[in-house]
């Protein structure tokens, strides 16, 4: 059977989180960016279903908001793939 590895003092290894503070910071920035995109996408409807409101097709809802959501998703992927344990070579 396998044995648990122990450090030099004979203690079991200390558990670590997969993500560090920097990962969570980037995740929060990505979530905020996506939330802003979804907020910008909302609205533009009409109270009367027989009346057309052309504001639903403005730049903010068609171009800006989806771009912010995609940028937020890209930041989330970066935050997941970011390796905080990597040391800088000097």
Backbone as CSV, one residue per row, in Angstrom:
resi,resn,N_x,N_y,N_z,CA_x,CA_y,CA_z,C_x,C_y,C_z
1,UNK,0.834,-1.175,0.000,0.000,0.000,0.000,0.882,1.244,0.000
2,UNK,0.293,2.351,-0.369,1.068,3.581,-0.407,1.146,4.211,0.982
3,UNK,2.239,4.880,1.215,2.428,5.560,2.486,2.347,7.055,2.240
4,UNK,1.824,7.775,3.235,1.759,9.228,3.121,3.167,9.780,3.290
5,UNK,3.506,10.736,2.449,4.826,11.344,2.555,4.836,12.310,3.726
6,UNK,5.940,12.323,4.425,6.095,13.206,5.573,7.321,14.067,5.345
7,UNK,7.281,15.266,5.938,8.437,16.135,5.791,9.547,15.693,6.738
8,UNK,10.624,16.446,6.812,11.817,16.032,7.559,11.555,15.877,9.051
9,UNK,10.609,16.604,9.595,10.328,16.512,11.023,9.349,15.376,11.337
10,UNK,8.877,14.655,10.338,7.966,13.558,10.567,6.501,13.983,10.652
11,UNK,6.209,15.226,10.279,4.834,15.716,10.315,4.199,15.523,8.944
12,UNK,2.878,15.356,8.901,2.213,15.248,7.594,2.317,16.576,6.843
13,UNK,2.266,16.550,5.508,2.414,17.789,4.732,1.247,18.737,4.984
14,UNK,1.551,20.020,4.962,0.542,21.049,5.189,-0.295,21.223,3.921
15,UNK,-1.614,21.142,4.016,-2.444,21.305,2.815,-2.407,22.755,2.336
16,UNK,-2.412,22.926,1.024,-2.395,24.262,0.420,-3.602,24.409,-0.484
17,UNK,-4.050,25.646,-0.645,-5.086,25.948,-1.613,-4.491,25.909,-3.007
18,UNK,-5.305,25.562,-3.976,-4.829,25.541,-5.357,-4.588,26.957,-5.844
19,UNK,-5.513,27.858,-5.519,-5.397,29.248,-5.952,-4.866,30.111,-4.820
20,UNK,-4.117,31.111,-5.184,-3.574,32.061,-4.222,-4.331,33.380,-4.333
21,UNK,-3.902,34.367,-3.570,-4.574,35.671,-3.535,-4.630,36.320,-4.917
22,UNK,-3.567,36.201,-5.669,-3.510,36.823,-6.992,-4.544,36.207,-7.934
23,UNK,-4.738,34.884,-7.862,-5.753,34.222,-8.676,-7.142,34.747,-8.338
24,UNK,-7.440,34.843,-7.036,-8.756,35.311,-6.626,-8.977,36.770,-7.002
25,UNK,-7.926,37.575,-6.986,-8.044,38.969,-7.399,-8.452,39.060,-8.869
26,UNK,-7.780,38.289,-9.723,-8.133,38.299,-11.135,-9.530,37.714,-11.367
27,UNK,-9.917,36.711,-10.579,-11.268,36.157,-10.709,-12.322,37.194,-10.360
28,UNK,-12.076,37.967,-9.317,-13.017,39.014,-8.932,-13.112,40.088,-10.012
29,UNK,-11.984,40.469,-10.592,-11.992,41.473,-11.667,-12.783,40.948,-12.864
30,UNK,-12.590,39.681,-13.218,-13.332,39.088,-14.326,-14.825,39.030,-14.057
31,UNK,-15.204,38.660,-12.832,-16.626,38.626,-12.478,-17.245,40.018,-12.513
32,UNK,-16.512,41.020,-12.032,-17.015,42.390,-12.067,-17.195,42.873,-13.502
33,UNK,-16.272,42.524,-14.366,-16.360,42.907,-15.781,-17.570,42.245,-16.444
34,UNK,-17.790,40.968,-16.164,-18.955,40.276,-16.726,-20.259,40.849,-16.175
35,UNK,-20.294,41.139,-14.874,-21.503,41.709,-14.277,-21.817,43.065,-14.891
36,UNK,-20.798,43.898,-15.116,-21.004,45.191,-15.754,-21.549,45.015,-17.167
37,UNK,-21.037,44.031,-17.898,-21.537,43.759,-19.237,-22.999,43.358,-19.236
38,UNK,-23.401,42.494,-18.299,-24.803,42.083,-18.231,-25.702,43.236,-17.786
39,UNK,-25.205,44.089,-16.914,-25.996,45.258,-16.498,-26.194,46.198,-17.677
40,UNK,-25.137,46.415,-18.475,-25.257,47.290,-19.646,-26.182,46.700,-20.707
41,UNK,-26.318,45.382,-20.750,-27.202,44.742,-21.723,-28.673,44.881,-21.358
42,UNK,-28.971,45.113,-20.097,-30.370,45.121,-19.657,-31.093,46.382,-20.111
43,UNK,-32.404,46.318,-20.075,-33.235,47.465,-20.418,-33.493,47.568,-21.901
44,UNK,-34.066,48.692,-22.285,-34.315,48.950,-23.706,-35.648,48.441,-24.202
45,UNK,-36.403,47.817,-23.342,-37.701,47.301,-23.754,-38.756,48.393,-23.741
46,UNK,-39.928,48.047,-24.159,-41.050,48.982,-24.183,-42.150,48.456,-23.282
47,UNK,-42.855,49.378,-22.636,-43.976,48.973,-21.777,-45.147,48.464,-22.605
48,UNK,-45.338,49.041,-23.767,-46.431,48.645,-24.653,-45.884,47.698,-25.720
49,UNK,-46.381,46.461,-25.827,-45.845,45.522,-26.814,-46.141,45.913,-28.266
50,UNK,-47.027,46.851,-28.479,-47.351,47.292,-29.840,-46.436,48.407,-30.323
51,UNK,-45.605,48.938,-29.447,-44.710,50.043,-29.791,-43.283,49.522,-29.843
52,UNK,-42.597,49.800,-30.966,-41.207,49.373,-31.127,-40.285,50.441,-30.552
53,UNK,-39.304,50.018,-29.756,-38.324,50.930,-29.177,-36.976,50.659,-29.837
54,UNK,-36.475,51.596,-30.657,-35.192,51.358,-31.359,-33.973,51.399,-30.439
55,UNK,-34.138,51.780,-29.180,-32.998,51.812,-28.254,-32.434,50.431,-27.966
56,UNK,-33.170,49.399,-28.290,-32.683,48.049,-28.047,-31.489,47.706,-28.950
57,UNK,-31.331,48.448,-30.034,-30.236,48.188,-30.980,-29.137,49.239,-30.915
58,UNK,-28.958,49.911,-29.797,-27.902,50.922,-29.739,-26.539,50.275,-29.485
59,UNK,-25.493,51.077,-29.579,-24.112,50.598,-29.472,-23.840,49.908,-28.139
60,UNK,-24.375,50.441,-27.061,-24.103,49.908,-25.724,-24.575,48.467,-25.590
61,UNK,-25.764,48.157,-26.116,-26.325,46.812,-25.939,-25.820,45.815,-26.975
62,UNK,-25.462,46.289,-28.149,-25.065,45.373,-29.220,-23.555,45.131,-29.257
63,UNK,-22.752,46.129,-28.962,-21.296,45.989,-29.089,-20.558,46.022,-27.757
64,UNK,-20.829,47.022,-26.944,-20.054,47.237,-25.721,-20.294,46.147,-24.677
65,UNK,-21.546,45.863,-24.369,-21.865,44.897,-23.311,-21.372,43.483,-23.633
66,UNK,-21.622,42.936,-24.828,-21.080,41.593,-25.109,-19.550,41.555,-25.112
67,UNK,-18.919,42.654,-25.538,-17.459,42.718,-25.513,-16.946,42.659,-24.079
68,UNK,-17.610,43.372,-23.170,-17.211,43.322,-21.763,-17.390,41.922,-21.172
69,UNK,-18.450,41.241,-21.544,-18.671,39.883,-21.047,-17.571,38.950,-21.560
70,UNK,-17.212,39.064,-22.831,-16.150,38.213,-23.383,-14.786,38.533,-22.767
71,UNK,-14.515,39.801,-22.518,-13.264,40.178,-21.857,-13.235,39.601,-20.444
72,UNK,-14.371,39.658,-19.747,-14.461,39.079,-18.405,-14.211,37.583,-18.415
73,UNK,-14.746,36.885,-19.413,-14.494,35.446,-19.531,-13.016,35.165,-19.796
74,UNK,-12.399,35.999,-20.608,-10.964,35.853,-20.866,-10.142,36.063,-19.604
75,UNK,-10.528,37.037,-18.795,-9.833,37.283,-17.533,-10.017,36.098,-16.589
76,UNK,-11.196,35.496,-16.586,-11.439,34.324,-15.739,-10.547,33.155,-16.158
77,UNK,-10.406,32.923,-17.446,-9.536,31.850,-17.927,-8.089,32.126,-17.521
78,UNK,-7.664,33.386,-17.657,-6.309,33.761,-17.249,-6.109,33.528,-15.754
79,UNK,-7.126,33.877,-14.945,-7.020,33.706,-13.494,-6.900,32.240,-13.113
80,UNK,-7.575,31.371,-13.839,-7.500,29.944,-13.543,-6.139,29.375,-13.951
81,UNK,-5.615,29.817,-15.084,-4.346,29.287,-15.583,-3.122,29.952,-14.970
82,UNK,-3.300,31.052,-14.243,-2.190,31.778,-13.636,-1.521,30.907,-12.577
83,UNK,-0.212,30.808,-12.648,0.548,30.019,-11.684,1.233,30.966,-10.705
84,UNK,0.684,31.134,-9.493,1.287,32.073,-8.543,2.577,31.552,-7.914
85,UNK,2.862,30.265,-8.041,4.061,29.684,-7.444,5.289,29.853,-8.329
86,UNK,5.086,30.319,-9.554,6.193,30.481,-10.487,7.074,31.649,-10.023
87,UNK,8.364,31.404,-9.926,9.303,32.422,-9.471,9.839,33.192,-10.659
88,UNK,10.083,34.498,-10.446,10.672,35.332,-11.493,12.170,35.061,-11.534
89,UNK,12.694,34.895,-12.740,14.139,34.680,-12.901,14.818,36.033,-13.064
90,UNK,15.772,36.323,-12.190,16.515,37.593,-12.287,17.965,37.318,-12.427
